[in-house]
PDB file of C-alpha atoms in Angstrom:
ATOM      1  CA  UNK A1457     -84.497-144.676  38.113  1.00  0.00           C
ATOM      2  CA  UNK A1458     -87.487-142.083  37.733  1.00  0.00           C
ATOM      3  CA  UNK A1459     -85.440-139.823  39.999  1.00  0.00           C
ATOM      4  CA  UNK A1460     -82.250-140.249  37.660  1.00  0.00           C
ATOM      5  CA  UNK A1461     -84.475-139.418  34.621  1.00  0.00           C
ATOM      6  CA  UNK A1462     -85.761-136.291  36.143  1.00  0.00           C
ATOM      7  CA  UNK A1463     -82.508-135.207  37.412  1.00  0.00           C
ATOM      8  CA  UNK A1464     -80.659-135.824  34.114  1.00  0.00           C
ATOM      9  CA  UNK A1465     -83.351-134.415  32.060  1.00  0.00           C
ATOM     10  CA  UNK A1466     -83.259-131.090  34.105  1.00  0.00           C
ATOM     11  CA  UNK A1467     -79.540-131.144  34.065  1.00  0.00           C
ATOM     12  CA  UNK A1468     -79.532-131.582  30.410  1.00  0.00           C
ATOM     13  CA  UNK A1469     -81.771-128.561  29.816  1.00  0.00           C
ATOM     14  CA  UNK A1470     -79.866-126.218  32.171  1.00  0.00           C
ATOM     15  CA  UNK A1471     -76.246-127.442  30.513  1.00  0.00           C
ATOM     16  CA  UNK A1472     -77.714-126.981  26.926  1.00  0.00           C
ATOM     17  CA  UNK A1473     -79.016-123.770  27.725  1.00  0.00           C
ATOM     18  CA  UNK A1474     -75.755-122.493  29.164  1.00  0.00           C
ATOM     19  CA  UNK A1475     -74.255-123.942  26.332  1.00  0.00           C
ATOM     20  CA  UNK A1476     -76.401-122.736  23.703  1.00  0.00           C
ATOM     21  CA  UNK A1477     -76.238-118.972  25.291  1.00  0.00           C
ATOM     22  CA  UNK A1478     -72.442-119.436  25.405  1.00  0.00           C
ATOM     23  CA  UNK A1479     -72.269-120.326  21.830  1.00  0.00           C
ATOM     24  CA  UNK A1480     -74.668-117.515  20.901  1.00  0.00           C
ATOM     25  CA  UNK A1481     -72.540-115.079  23.004  1.00  0.00           C
ATOM     26  CA  UNK A1482     -69.251-116.161  21.291  1.00  0.00           C
ATOM     27  CA  UNK A1483     -70.910-115.693  17.532  1.00  0.00           C
ATOM     28  CA  UNK A1484     -72.492-112.397  18.096  1.00  0.00           C
ATOM     29  CA  UNK A1485     -69.781-110.954  20.454  1.00  0.00           C
ATOM     30  CA  UNK A1486     -66.466-112.590  20.010  1.00  0.00           C
ATOM     31  CA  UNK A1487     -66.671-113.247  16.340  1.00  0.00           C
ATOM     32  CA  UNK A1488     -67.367-109.792  15.020  1.00  0.00           C
ATOM     33  CA  UNK A1489     -64.861-108.490  17.553  1.00  0.00           C
ATOM     34  CA  UNK A1490     -62.171-110.963  16.097  1.00  0.00           C
ATOM     35  CA  UNK A1491     -63.065-110.117  12.416  1.00  0.00           C
ATOM     36  CA  UNK A1492     -62.595-106.305  13.259  1.00  0.00           C
ATOM     37  CA  UNK A1493     -59.061-106.944  14.799  1.00  0.00           C
ATOM     38  CA  UNK A1494     -55.992-106.670  12.776  1.00  0.00           C
ATOM     39  CA  UNK A1495     -54.627-109.925  11.778  1.00  0.00           C
ATOM     40  CA  UNK A1496     -51.344-109.810  14.041  1.00  0.00           C
ATOM     41  CA  UNK A1497     -53.644-108.404  16.991  1.00  0.00           C
ATOM     42  CA  UNK A1498     -56.154-111.143  16.497  1.00  0.00           C
ATOM     43  CA  UNK A1499     -53.562-114.111  16.631  1.00  0.00           C
ATOM     44  CA  UNK A1500     -51.930-112.317  19.596  1.00  0.00           C
ATOM     45  CA  UNK A1501     -55.313-112.333  21.416  1.00  0.00           C
ATOM     46  CA  UNK A1502     -56.203-115.802  20.503  1.00  0.00           C
ATOM     47  CA  UNK A1503     -52.813-117.270  21.337  1.00  0.00           C
ATOM     48  CA  UNK A1504     -53.212-115.429  24.982  1.00  0.00           C
ATOM     49  CA  UNK A1505     -56.971-116.832  25.373  1.00  0.00           C
ATOM     50  CA  UNK A1506     -56.998-120.174  23.483  1.00  0.00           C
ATOM     51  CA  UNK A1507     -56.731-122.173  26.716  1.00  0.00           C
ATOM     52  CA  UNK A1508     -59.206-120.177  28.353  1.00  0.00           C
ATOM     53  CA  UNK A1509     -61.722-120.858  25.441  1.00  0.00           C
ATOM     54  CA  UNK A1510     -60.908-124.485  25.347  1.00  0.00           C
ATOM     55  CA  UNK A1511     -61.382-124.757  28.987  1.00  0.00           C
ATOM     56  CA  UNK A1512     -64.757-123.215  29.109  1.00  0.00           C
ATOM     57  CA  UNK A1513     -66.220-124.718  26.000  1.00  0.00           C
ATOM     58  CA  UNK A1514     -64.877-128.150  26.171  1.00  0.00           C
ATOM     59  CA  UNK A1515     -66.124-129.391  29.667  1.00  0.00           C
ATOM     60  CA  UNK A1516     -69.649-127.499  29.091  1.00  0.00           C
ATOM     61  CA  UNK A1517     -70.066-129.439  25.757  1.00  0.00           C
ATOM     62  CA  UNK A1518     -69.049-132.761  27.209  1.00  0.00           C
ATOM     63  CA  UNK A1519     -70.958-132.235  30.195  1.00  0.00           C
ATOM     64  CA  UNK A1520     -74.219-131.402  28.113  1.00  0.00           C
ATOM     65  CA  UNK A1521     -73.668-134.407  25.876  1.00  0.00           C
ATOM     66  CA  UNK A1522     -73.200-136.884  28.885  1.00  0.00           C
ATOM     67  CA  UNK A1523     -76.285-135.477  30.617  1.00  0.00           C
ATOM     68  CA  UNK A1524     -78.360-136.060  27.505  1.00  0.00           C
ATOM     69  CA  UNK A1525     -77.210-139.500  27.030  1.00  0.00           C
ATOM     70  CA  UNK A1526     -77.946-140.253  30.430  1.00  0.00           C
ATOM     71  CA  UNK A1527     -81.382-138.804  30.287  1.00  0.00           C
ATOM     72  CA  UNK A1528     -81.789-140.614  26.781  1.00  0.00           C
ATOM     73  CA  UNK A1529     -80.773-144.002  28.315  1.00  0.00           C
ATOM     74  CA  UNK A1530     -82.807-143.477  31.812  1.00  0.00           C
ATOM     75  CA  UNK A1531     -85.972-142.460  29.936  1.00  0.00           C
ATOM     76  CA  UNK A1532     -85.713-145.362  27.393  1.00  0.00           C
ATOM     77  CA  UNK A1533     -85.323-147.946  30.158  1.00  0.00           C
ATOM     78  CA  UNK A1534     -88.604-146.366  31.831  1.00  0.00           C
ATOM     79  CA  UNK A1535     -90.579-146.384  28.615  1.00  0.00           C
ATOM     80  CA  UNK A1536     -90.921-142.543  29.408  1.00  0.00           C
ATOM     81  CA  UNK A1537     -93.028-140.418  27.036  1.00  0.00           C
ATOM     82  CA  UNK A1538     -89.981-138.298  26.666  1.00  0.00           C
ATOM     83  CA  UNK A1539     -87.557-141.111  25.600  1.00  0.00           C
ATOM     84  CA  UNK A1540     -87.762-140.349  21.719  1.00  0.00           C
ATOM     85  CA  UNK A1541     -87.043-136.582  22.436  1.00  0.00           C
ATOM     86  CA  UNK A1542     -84.241-137.303  24.771  1.00  0.00           C
ATOM     87  CA  UNK A1543     -82.639-139.693  22.275  1.00  0.00           C
ATOM     88  CA  UNK A1544     -82.909-136.727  19.618  1.00  0.00           C
ATOM     89  CA  UNK A1545     -81.352-134.441  22.375  1.00  0.00           C
ATOM     90  CA  UNK A1546     -78.596-136.942  22.912  1.00  0.00           C
ATOM     91  CA  UNK A1547     -77.722-137.051  19.401  1.00  0.00           C
ATOM     92  CA  UNK A1548     -77.965-133.132  18.896  1.00  0.00           C
ATOM     93  CA  UNK A1549     -75.386-132.893  21.728  1.00  0.00           C
ATOM     94  CA  UNK A1550     -73.118-135.143  20.253  1.00  0.00           C
ATOM     95  CA  UNK A1551     -73.400-133.380  16.879  1.00  0.00           C
ATOM     96  CA  UNK A1552     -72.217-130.203  18.677  1.00  0.00           C
ATOM     97  CA  UNK A1553     -68.917-131.890  19.596  1.00  0.00           C
ATOM     98  CA  UNK A1554     -68.458-133.195  16.254  1.00  0.00           C
ATOM     99  CA  UNK A1555     -67.238-130.263  14.558  1.00  0.00           C
ATOM    100  CA  UNK A1556     -64.785-129.569  17.159  1.00  0.00           C
ATOM    101  CA  UNK A1557     -63.023-132.965  15.598  1.00  0.00           C
ATOM    102  CA  UNK A1558     -63.743-132.536  12.125  1.00  0.00           C
ATOM    103  CA  UNK A1559     -62.803-128.629  11.828  1.00  0.00           C
ATOM    104  CA  UNK A1560     -62.247-126.385  15.120  1.00  0.00           C
ATOM    105  CA  UNK A1561     -59.394-128.362  16.581  1.00  0.00           C
ATOM    106  CA  UNK A1562     -57.135-127.524  13.672  1.00  0.00           C
ATOM    107  CA  UNK A1563     -58.391-124.069  13.020  1.00  0.00           C
ATOM    108  CA  UNK A1564     -57.911-123.159  16.517  1.00  0.00           C
ATOM    109  CA  UNK A1565     -54.589-124.571  16.791  1.00  0.00           C
ATOM    110  CA  UNK A1566     -53.801-122.425  13.348  1.00  0.00           C
ATOM    111  CA  UNK A1567     -54.812-119.365  15.261  1.00  0.00           C
ATOM    112  CA  UNK A1568     -53.258-120.217  18.518  1.00  0.00           C
ATOM    113  CA  UNK A1569     -49.684-120.846  16.976  1.00  0.00           C
ATOM    114  CA  UNK A1570     -50.029-118.233  14.358  1.00  0.00           C
ATOM    115  CA  UNK A1571     -49.524-120.756  11.490  1.00  0.00           C
ATOM    116  CA  UNK A1572     -52.483-119.466   9.561  1.00  0.00           C
ATOM    117  CA  UNK A1573     -51.059-117.090   6.866  1.00  0.00           C
ATOM    118  CA  UNK A1574     -52.267-113.368   7.577  1.00  0.00           C
ATOM    119  CA  UNK A1575     -53.466-113.097   4.087  1.00  0.00           C
ATOM    120  CA  UNK A1576     -55.769-116.330   4.646  1.00  0.00           C
ATOM    121  CA  UNK A1577     -56.969-115.348   8.017  1.00  0.00           C
ATOM    122  CA  UNK A1578     -60.169-113.062   6.908  1.00  0.00           C
ATOM    123  CA  UNK A1579     -61.489-116.126   4.760  1.00  0.00           C
ATOM    124  CA  UNK A1580     -60.625-118.432   7.765  1.00  0.00           C
ATOM    125  CA  UNK A1581     -62.231-116.516  10.147  1.00  0.00           C
ATOM    126  CA  UNK A1582     -65.459-116.425   7.893  1.00  0.00           C
ATOM    127  CA  UNK A1583     -65.275-120.169   7.543  1.00  0.00           C
ATOM    128  CA  UNK A1584     -64.929-120.599  11.348  1.00  0.00           C
ATOM    129  CA  UNK A1585     -67.867-118.346  11.993  1.00  0.00           C
ATOM    130  CA  UNK A1586     -70.259-120.551   9.365  1.00  0.00           C
ATOM    131  CA  UNK A1587     -69.145-123.681  11.202  1.00  0.00           C
ATOM    132  CA  UNK A1588     -69.775-122.067  14.525  1.00  0.00           C
ATOM    133  CA  UNK A1589     -73.132-120.873  13.539  1.00  0.00           C
ATOM    134  CA  UNK A1590     -74.057-124.503  12.473  1.00  0.00           C
ATOM    135  CA  UNK A1591     -72.780-125.662  15.740  1.00  0.00           C
ATOM    136  CA  UNK A1592     -74.545-123.084  17.619  1.00  0.00           C
ATOM    137  CA  UNK A1593     -77.911-123.830  15.675  1.00  0.00           C
ATOM    138  CA  UNK A1594     -77.709-127.274  16.570  1.00  0.00           C
ATOM    139  CA  UNK A1595     -77.119-126.383  20.576  1.00  0.00           C
ATOM    140  CA  UNK A1596     -80.372-124.200  20.281  1.00  0.00           C
ATOM    141  CA  UNK A1597     -82.466-126.937  18.788  1.00  0.00           C
ATOM    142  CA  UNK A1598     -81.176-129.337  21.357  1.00  0.00           C
ATOM    143  CA  UNK A1599     -81.953-127.109  24.242  1.00  0.00           C
ATOM    144  CA  UNK A1600     -85.418-126.274  22.760  1.00  0.00           C
ATOM    145  CA  UNK A1601     -85.806-130.223  22.640  1.00  0.00           C
ATOM    146  CA  UNK A1602     -84.656-130.570  26.059  1.00  0.00           C
ATOM    147  CA  UNK A1603     -87.063-128.088  27.469  1.00  0.00           C
ATOM    148  CA  UNK A1604     -89.882-129.312  25.591  1.00  0.00           C
ATOM    149  CA  UNK A1605     -89.380-132.977  26.620  1.00  0.00           C
ATOM    150  CA  UNK A1606     -90.337-133.033  30.131  1.00  0.00           C
ATOM    151  CA  UNK A1607     -93.419-130.690  29.366  1.00  0.00           C
ATOM    152  CA  UNK A1608     -94.399-133.151  26.650  1.00  0.00           C
ATOM    153  CA  UNK A1609     -94.373-135.864  29.254  1.00  0.00           C
ATOM    154  CA  UNK A1610     -96.371-134.319  31.906  1.00  0.00           C
ATOM    155  CA  UNK A1611     -99.119-133.282  29.256  1.00  0.00           C
ATOM    156  CA  UNK A1612     -99.467-137.000  28.235  1.00  0.00           C
ATOM    157  CA  UNK A1613     -99.901-138.573  31.808  1.00  0.00           C
TER     158      UNK A1613
END
């Protein structure tokens, strides 16, 4: 069980680091690129790339959440010092998934099928950006907590 805890904690930190970095790249590179595009051009681009984005971010976010949940369970069963932090990491990881179901699924579909009116597109992209930054900040906090958790545990032993 101790080996599972160590592996899942490290895996969680790695997965969350990749996820947080990917979300930051999307926020700082893709979103401004999208906002600079003409509406029709953006909708064409998004339709061509929606599946790629989902196929990249979906498994990454799910994997990070599953690793975080595994680490939280393993550290809790061991009464490991990092258990409370890993529980927080698991909750934060799940919180990065929630916006997909609350907002992104519908918004992304409206971009992919071009059902969002062109007159509404700039405002919708701004809304998308705000939701995305919220999710990105949660992912960064989850990553930082995951990195600190094992160090915190070693210092106490």
